[in-house]
Each structure stands twice: as C-alpha cells, then as structure tokens.
XYZ file of C-alpha atoms in Angstrom:
417
model
C 76.888 -9.519 -113.157
C 75.497 -7.791 -116.296
C 78.071 -4.924 -117.365
C 75.461 -2.401 -117.496
C 77.700 0.342 -118.615
C 76.676 2.604 -121.384
C 73.561 0.294 -122.112
C 71.623 1.115 -118.070
C 69.690 0.057 -116.271
C 66.618 -3.387 -117.488
C 65.657 -3.707 -114.386
C 65.425 -2.503 -110.936
C 64.587 -3.695 -107.205
C 62.102 -1.874 -105.350
C 63.348 0.013 -102.397
C 61.223 -3.076 -100.626
C 62.984 -5.686 -101.625
C 66.685 -3.573 -101.344
C 65.551 -3.432 -97.494
C 64.572 -6.956 -96.522
C 67.996 -7.633 -97.564
C 69.098 -4.928 -95.473
C 67.648 -6.576 -93.033
C 67.974 -10.353 -93.486
C 71.773 -10.233 -93.923
C 73.320 -7.007 -91.903
C 72.600 -7.304 -88.180
C 73.883 -5.596 -85.152
C 78.309 -5.752 -84.698
C 79.460 -7.873 -81.178
C 80.227 -5.867 -77.458
C 83.285 -4.239 -75.900
C 83.780 -3.690 -72.533
C 83.692 0.831 -72.219
C 84.237 2.292 -69.010
C 81.334 4.265 -67.218
C 82.298 7.731 -68.164
C 82.066 7.588 -72.351
C 79.308 4.615 -72.440
C 76.342 7.446 -72.674
C 74.994 7.683 -75.896
C 76.272 4.014 -76.114
C 73.832 0.830 -76.181
C 73.460 -1.813 -73.804
C 74.846 -4.947 -75.060
C 73.548 -6.583 -71.553
C 70.969 -6.855 -68.784
C 73.032 -3.737 -66.008
C 72.233 -4.100 -62.399
C 73.180 -2.339 -58.680
C 75.777 -3.248 -57.621
C 75.415 -1.164 -54.211
C 71.136 0.394 -53.110
C 70.733 3.833 -53.249
C 70.775 4.861 -49.847
C 72.620 2.589 -49.326
C 72.267 4.036 -45.765
C 69.951 6.056 -44.228
C 70.322 9.910 -45.154
C 67.419 12.979 -44.642
C 65.455 14.305 -46.851
C 65.680 17.700 -45.192
C 66.992 20.399 -42.988
C 66.033 19.883 -39.621
C 66.682 17.549 -36.608
C 67.385 14.106 -36.584
C 65.407 12.772 -33.567
C 63.531 9.302 -32.137
C 59.545 10.298 -32.946
C 58.266 9.239 -30.132
C 59.760 12.585 -29.112
C 57.259 14.253 -29.911
C 54.422 13.381 -29.946
C 52.934 15.770 -27.190
C 54.775 18.360 -28.842
C 52.506 21.661 -30.160
C 53.294 25.261 -30.373
C 51.788 26.464 -27.269
C 53.898 23.076 -25.664
C 57.526 22.673 -27.487
C 58.401 19.725 -26.504
C 62.711 20.682 -25.498
C 64.663 17.983 -26.753
C 69.693 18.210 -25.980
C 71.240 19.052 -29.528
C 74.173 16.306 -29.361
C 75.015 17.044 -32.163
C 75.358 17.798 -36.457
C 75.036 15.114 -39.035
C 76.469 16.827 -42.641
C 76.888 14.524 -46.140
C 79.908 12.963 -46.199
C 80.607 13.677 -41.842
C 77.178 11.476 -40.038
C 77.150 12.296 -36.159
C 79.685 10.112 -34.299
C 77.681 7.462 -31.710
C 73.886 7.254 -31.315
C 71.359 9.072 -29.838
C 68.320 8.334 -27.368
C 65.076 9.168 -27.503
C 65.113 12.913 -25.342
C 67.978 13.997 -28.104
C 67.782 15.236 -31.043
C 71.316 16.031 -33.848
C 71.561 19.146 -36.798
C 71.201 17.781 -39.763
C 71.388 18.735 -43.822
C 69.465 16.910 -47.011
C 71.831 13.528 -47.283
C 72.893 13.362 -44.485
C 73.681 9.791 -42.307
C 70.703 9.907 -40.076
C 72.101 8.671 -36.673
C 71.290 5.628 -35.035
C 69.593 5.659 -32.396
C 66.969 8.355 -34.488
C 63.555 7.304 -36.788
C 62.357 11.237 -38.279
C 63.599 14.092 -39.674
C 61.527 17.245 -37.747
C 61.569 20.440 -40.669
C 64.150 23.713 -39.588
C 61.305 25.152 -39.065
C 58.781 23.815 -37.077
C 61.873 23.882 -33.930
C 63.840 26.462 -32.945
C 67.695 26.380 -30.999
C 67.854 27.884 -27.554
C 70.134 27.065 -24.414
C 68.341 25.181 -21.688
C 68.530 26.200 -18.597
C 71.592 24.452 -17.627
C 73.491 25.950 -20.432
C 73.316 23.523 -22.961
C 72.226 24.128 -26.483
C 68.439 22.019 -26.845
C 65.985 22.362 -29.908
C 62.015 23.401 -28.858
C 59.949 21.029 -31.014
C 56.549 22.829 -32.285
C 54.921 20.256 -33.446
C 54.880 16.239 -33.425
C 56.331 14.087 -36.354
C 55.346 10.722 -37.188
C 58.258 7.823 -37.756
C 60.411 7.742 -40.712
C 59.269 11.589 -42.023
C 61.656 13.221 -44.425
C 64.201 9.743 -43.919
C 65.648 7.809 -46.875
C 65.248 4.323 -47.088
C 68.333 1.809 -47.703
C 67.803 1.064 -51.187
C 65.075 3.717 -51.804
C 65.568 4.573 -55.073
C 67.384 1.560 -56.487
C 68.074 -1.861 -53.967
C 70.992 -3.572 -55.040
C 71.390 -6.782 -57.346
C 68.000 -4.770 -58.930
C 68.138 -4.295 -62.932
C 69.046 -0.781 -64.368
C 69.305 -0.648 -67.767
C 67.567 -3.158 -69.503
C 70.255 -4.871 -72.712
C 69.637 -3.078 -76.606
C 68.867 0.354 -74.502
C 70.730 3.323 -75.916
C 71.651 5.100 -72.654
C 70.647 8.171 -71.829
C 72.598 10.405 -69.296
C 70.359 9.837 -67.121
C 70.851 5.805 -66.926
C 74.944 7.151 -66.894
C 74.060 9.221 -63.301
C 72.197 5.538 -61.921
C 74.263 3.184 -62.640
C 77.085 5.433 -61.675
C 75.710 5.543 -58.050
C 74.794 1.962 -58.161
C 78.508 1.408 -58.394
C 78.509 0.022 -61.603
C 82.240 0.968 -63.554
C 81.983 -0.735 -66.464
C 79.607 -2.123 -68.535
C 79.394 -4.118 -71.791
C 78.399 -1.900 -75.360
C 77.714 -2.903 -79.160
C 80.565 -1.404 -80.745
C 80.155 1.289 -82.524
C 80.338 0.588 -86.550
C 83.786 2.195 -87.852
C 83.195 3.117 -91.741
C 85.252 4.198 -95.091
C 83.987 6.188 -97.050
C 85.496 6.481 -101.125
C 84.896 9.342 -103.134
C 85.642 8.325 -107.235
C 86.280 11.103 -109.655
C 89.022 12.770 -111.450
C 87.207 16.254 -111.300
C 87.314 16.238 -107.245
C 89.830 19.109 -105.116
C 89.149 18.509 -101.547
C 87.309 20.697 -99.375
C 88.446 23.769 -98.382
C 89.434 24.181 -101.915
C 88.236 26.653 -104.404
C 86.943 25.892 -107.674
C 88.887 25.632 -111.190
C 88.847 24.579 -113.876
C 86.914 21.365 -114.448
C 87.377 20.638 -110.711
C 84.547 20.961 -108.039
C 85.177 20.840 -104.646
C 84.165 16.869 -103.188
C 80.692 17.665 -101.114
C 79.614 14.210 -100.454
C 82.091 13.746 -98.040
C 82.360 16.288 -95.277
C 78.144 15.005 -95.941
C 78.807 11.185 -95.960
C 80.612 11.570 -93.143
C 78.604 13.332 -90.692
C 75.356 11.635 -91.500
C 77.619 8.679 -90.301
C 78.227 9.746 -86.667
C 74.628 11.413 -86.248
C 74.350 7.174 -87.230
C 76.919 6.316 -84.434
C 79.628 5.137 -85.736
C 83.226 5.067 -84.100
C 85.298 6.723 -86.409
C 84.902 7.476 -90.541
C 87.487 7.840 -92.579
C 87.845 9.227 -96.371
C 89.953 8.436 -99.752
C 89.549 9.529 -102.668
C 90.178 7.450 -106.291
C 90.734 8.642 -109.403
C 88.532 7.387 -111.679
C 89.849 4.339 -112.539
C 89.655 -0.023 -112.187
C 92.595 -0.783 -110.522
C 92.232 2.048 -109.056
C 88.649 1.169 -107.323
C 89.608 -2.430 -106.941
C 92.492 -0.883 -104.913
C 90.988 0.982 -102.521
C 88.009 -0.958 -101.854
C 90.024 -4.043 -101.468
C 92.926 -2.082 -98.654
C 88.735 -1.223 -97.747
C 88.147 -4.153 -96.215
C 91.579 -5.253 -95.497
C 90.936 -2.604 -93.349
C 88.651 -3.562 -91.190
C 86.307 -0.932 -91.789
C 82.472 -2.255 -90.586
C 80.981 -0.120 -93.301
C 82.455 0.472 -97.052
C 80.635 3.369 -98.902
C 82.242 4.300 -101.909
C 80.393 7.361 -103.800
C 80.468 8.355 -107.141
C 81.339 5.265 -110.105
C 78.545 3.818 -109.279
C 76.107 4.402 -112.903
C 75.811 3.489 -115.722
C 78.844 5.710 -117.209
C 81.951 4.435 -119.205
C 84.270 4.912 -115.865
C 81.961 3.038 -113.751
C 84.020 0.895 -112.518
C 82.982 0.269 -108.605
C 80.211 -1.957 -109.392
C 81.809 -4.541 -111.415
C 84.840 -4.893 -109.276
C 82.317 -5.065 -106.099
C 80.653 -7.845 -108.032
C 85.274 -9.101 -108.273
C 85.991 -9.390 -104.837
C 83.102 -10.478 -103.245
C 79.090 -9.873 -103.815
C 76.512 -7.964 -105.690
C 73.046 -7.395 -103.869
C 71.327 -4.637 -105.092
C 72.409 -1.989 -107.985
C 69.939 -0.347 -109.894
C 66.468 0.362 -106.997
C 62.819 2.106 -108.477
C 63.619 5.155 -106.626
C 63.898 8.674 -107.940
C 66.336 10.371 -106.773
C 69.399 8.046 -106.526
C 68.636 5.313 -109.167
C 72.434 3.309 -109.478
C 72.256 3.055 -105.727
C 73.069 -0.283 -105.292
C 75.024 -2.068 -102.125
C 77.065 -5.634 -102.280
C 79.389 -6.754 -99.665
C 82.458 -7.970 -99.482
C 84.286 -11.396 -98.473
C 83.005 -11.863 -95.096
C 80.396 -9.835 -96.289
C 81.103 -6.511 -95.195
C 78.499 -4.377 -96.120
C 80.011 -2.120 -99.341
C 77.862 1.051 -100.031
C 77.357 2.275 -104.174
C 75.900 5.919 -103.637
C 75.353 8.228 -106.857
C 78.104 11.214 -106.896
C 75.557 13.573 -107.424
C 74.702 15.232 -103.787
C 71.369 14.181 -103.859
C 70.878 10.891 -104.609
C 74.187 10.321 -102.430
C 72.102 11.547 -99.717
C 69.262 9.643 -101.206
C 70.509 6.766 -100.843
C 72.216 7.327 -97.698
C 69.395 8.141 -95.972
C 67.571 4.810 -97.152
C 69.707 1.490 -97.540
C 73.449 3.163 -95.437
C 72.192 4.694 -92.592
C 68.840 1.726 -91.265
C 72.615 -0.637 -91.590
C 75.083 1.396 -89.383
C 73.011 2.595 -87.078
C 71.317 -1.106 -86.883
C 75.224 -2.704 -86.981
C 75.926 -0.546 -83.628
C 72.149 -1.779 -82.070
C 70.154 1.366 -82.907
C 66.861 1.203 -83.867
C 67.075 0.494 -87.925
C 64.234 3.313 -88.139
C 64.982 7.174 -89.557
C 66.062 9.547 -86.942
C 64.154 12.654 -87.682
C 61.816 14.811 -86.227
C 58.084 14.444 -87.564
C 54.840 16.034 -87.912
C 52.202 16.469 -89.726
C 51.291 18.648 -93.344
C 48.593 19.413 -95.996
C 50.721 19.612 -99.681
C 49.638 23.326 -100.187
C 51.074 22.457 -103.972
C 50.149 19.314 -105.861
C 53.768 17.130 -105.139
C 53.839 15.028 -108.465
C 55.658 11.118 -108.368
C 55.467 8.261 -111.404
C 53.911 4.927 -110.008
C 56.401 1.818 -109.369
C 58.856 4.283 -107.413
C 59.723 5.725 -104.358
C 59.991 9.470 -104.011
C 62.596 11.309 -102.055
C 60.504 14.752 -102.305
C 62.387 17.768 -100.645
C 59.726 20.337 -99.575
C 59.279 23.709 -97.484
C 56.870 23.743 -94.247
C 55.378 27.280 -93.623
C 52.932 26.915 -90.745
C 51.027 23.313 -91.339
C 51.530 23.655 -95.545
C 53.981 21.882 -97.159
C 55.282 23.182 -100.746
C 57.531 21.122 -102.873
C 61.235 22.652 -103.680
C 60.405 23.360 -107.633
C 63.367 21.860 -108.562
C 63.973 18.246 -109.038
C 67.680 18.041 -110.111
C 69.375 15.646 -108.623
C 72.810 17.382 -108.284
C 70.941 21.118 -106.399
C 72.079 20.382 -102.998
C 71.054 23.568 -102.135
C 67.798 22.624 -103.145
C 68.135 20.643 -99.459
C 69.164 23.724 -97.470
C 66.180 25.840 -98.919
C 63.858 22.228 -98.298
C 63.056 22.100 -94.306
C 63.384 17.837 -94.728
C 61.502 15.688 -97.130
C 58.271 13.587 -97.959
C 58.182 9.785 -99.248
C 55.861 8.842 -101.969
C 55.035 4.937 -101.554
C 55.789 3.424 -104.911
C 52.420 2.009 -105.041
C 50.900 6.169 -104.952
C 51.240 7.859 -108.706
C 51.220 12.029 -106.978
C 49.610 13.361 -104.099
C 47.464 16.126 -104.309
C 46.916 19.411 -102.644
C 44.579 18.677 -100.014
C 45.777 15.937 -98.539
C 48.458 15.131 -95.171
C 51.397 13.721 -95.493
C 54.567 13.235 -92.853
C 57.635 15.303 -92.835
C 60.771 14.144 -91.953
C 62.015 17.488 -91.078
C 65.913 17.783 -90.952
C 66.790 19.673 -88.463
C 66.532 18.299 -84.814
C-alpha cells in the first residue's frame, strides 16, 4: 500500500463502499453449546424444539374444586348440589386415585386435576359443610361446563413444537419457556473476543492523574464498553509504544492470541509515527484507509492472515467513537449473530439551528435535544470527548447532502437507552 505518512490521502473511500466490504467479508462466527441458565441474551444458532409439553398434565387454572361437570348441571343457588369432599390436590402433591361422580376434590391453581374430574368449579361458587353423616361435603351453587378452568396437556406448548427460531436473540421469557419444556442446553452463536491495542507514548492507564506531557487514556474504556454492548464475550487491552516493531509485535500476537476482532486506537493517520496501516499491510491486508467522513477521516480496516478483522481507529476520542460506531460495532454484532444496525433508540426531531455539512462526506454531528427540537453542539473538534456527554445523541448527515436547514426533520440516534 502507499505510504501516506506526512503526505496525506490522495482519495477517500465512501462510507457506503466501506460498509459493503465489511458486509461481504464478515459473517457470523460458529456455534457452541451453552447451558439454558447461561443462554439469555445469546443468539440461537438453530431451531429449538420443546422436549415436553407444557403443561404435561392437566392442571387447574383456578382455586376451587375438581369434579365431574355432569354432577353440577342441576345446581342452583336455591337448590345446591352436595358432593362428597374426598381429598385435595396441590402443586407437586396431587390427589391419589380417581374421583367418581358425586365426589369432589379441593384443588389449587397449578395442581394436577385428578382422574375422573373434567372441570374445576371456582371456590366462590361453592361452600364446604358437614354432611348428614358427618362427612365433609361441597355444596355447589352453580353448574360448571366440562373443561372449565382446566389447562389441558400442551395448552401452552406442545412437545416437538419449535419454540425459538434460528437467529433469535434470546430474551428472558424465551429462556423461561425453553426451560419449562425440558431444554437443558442449546446451541448458540459464539460471541466474539476483542483485543484493543492502545498506541501512543503519551498515554497513561485509566485511573492515573494527568502529568507533564502525558494524558490519561480514555479510548480503552469507551471501546471496551461499546464492545460489550455489542455482544463481545471478552475484551482485553494492551498499551503499545509508538515504535514500528512494537506495533508489529502487538498485531502479530493479537492474531496468535485467537482474538476474533482487533481494534487499534491511534497510529492510523498520516503522521510520521502512525505505523499501524503499513504494519497491517505487511501482516495481512489493508482494505480501506481514509474514509470520506467527519470526524474519523483517517479510519480504516483490514484483515490479518486468516481473515481476522483489524479496525484502525483514530486516537482522537470522538473520531475513535465515530469510527467504531460506523465500522467496528456493526462487524462485532454481525460476528455474534446480531443485526448490524446501530443499536440506538431513535426519534425524529425538528432542526432548530442549521446543521452544516459538506457534499461528498458523511458527517457525524453531535446534537442536543430539547423537546422535539434538535440543536447541533457548537464544537466540531474530534478531540473534545466531553461534547458527547453534553450531547443527547447524533445526527448522521449523508454524503450527498450539503446541509440540513432549520425546520427540517431529522432522525436522531440517542445515546441513552
């Protein structure tokens, strides 16, 4: 590849073309089995079938009395029918044996319906009393039809039915249904591991106090949180000096470590110490370097031997965030079987102050939302990370659009969930 250090980019790849390359080159990872207790949030790799019906026995849907419905057909408030109370059925403690016509069993919600019963009478439509011989009876004041208040076998889920489709991200309720059908383990898409290389001689680890000519690294924290948001299984961080051999060693070891994605923060632009693009070209390939966007123009990506993606993210914090959201984030999600689309809540707002852009580039504009109106944040500096904390979200201005005038409607990608 051409060495652009201290020379600048001759041309820039469009955002659309960069995304096309990533969609062509990056597909989801393979499958792995996980226990049902650890499957929430994972993406199912196959259709998952119910191993048992739910319920797998007829159970009561009401507190009351299990009985043969026919015995109640002539019951009335003025002429109740007396049934012998012969036992009780509770969840996990069913009534032993069958009941006959003229008998009833006290039953609670979720308890097995005893053999011989085909209905459950609600408790408020009957009363217990002592019969003429001293035995307990139930006085039924209202008839009940067959099947009333009984959940039949398979009413919720039938054994063998598809409960979850392949590609579905498992919600808590999905996991609950699967567990109720007897599923103990299922195959899910493997989550990607991410290696973050923070380059720069001037950087101190998070938690340090800025001093002298050194600044505290913020990008590793932002990138780690974003990667976990997008479904990464684990994230590791390494600090790399601005030395060509150090960058080469870090990229080589990242490939050998088995990381599915490598994020390089810094060292990707046109400065004399920006070694990452040339090193990546030696170890694999650089597919894109220099994108028609603002901020994050020096961003790029390529692939190590074996096709493992490496994202070249600018060191300036806002540029780093922007490049991640456009290129690395969708790729990490796709590897884990998730949609590539940005996972932001969206809303439409009216532009209160003109959003300036330039044709031919995509602009990532930080904005503040007030009611249904949106205001661009005054600063455009790629190093002003606090602009993203003052902002409520971002507006993406397409490359073919010069500016968005006051009064226009725009879609805002909101930072908060």
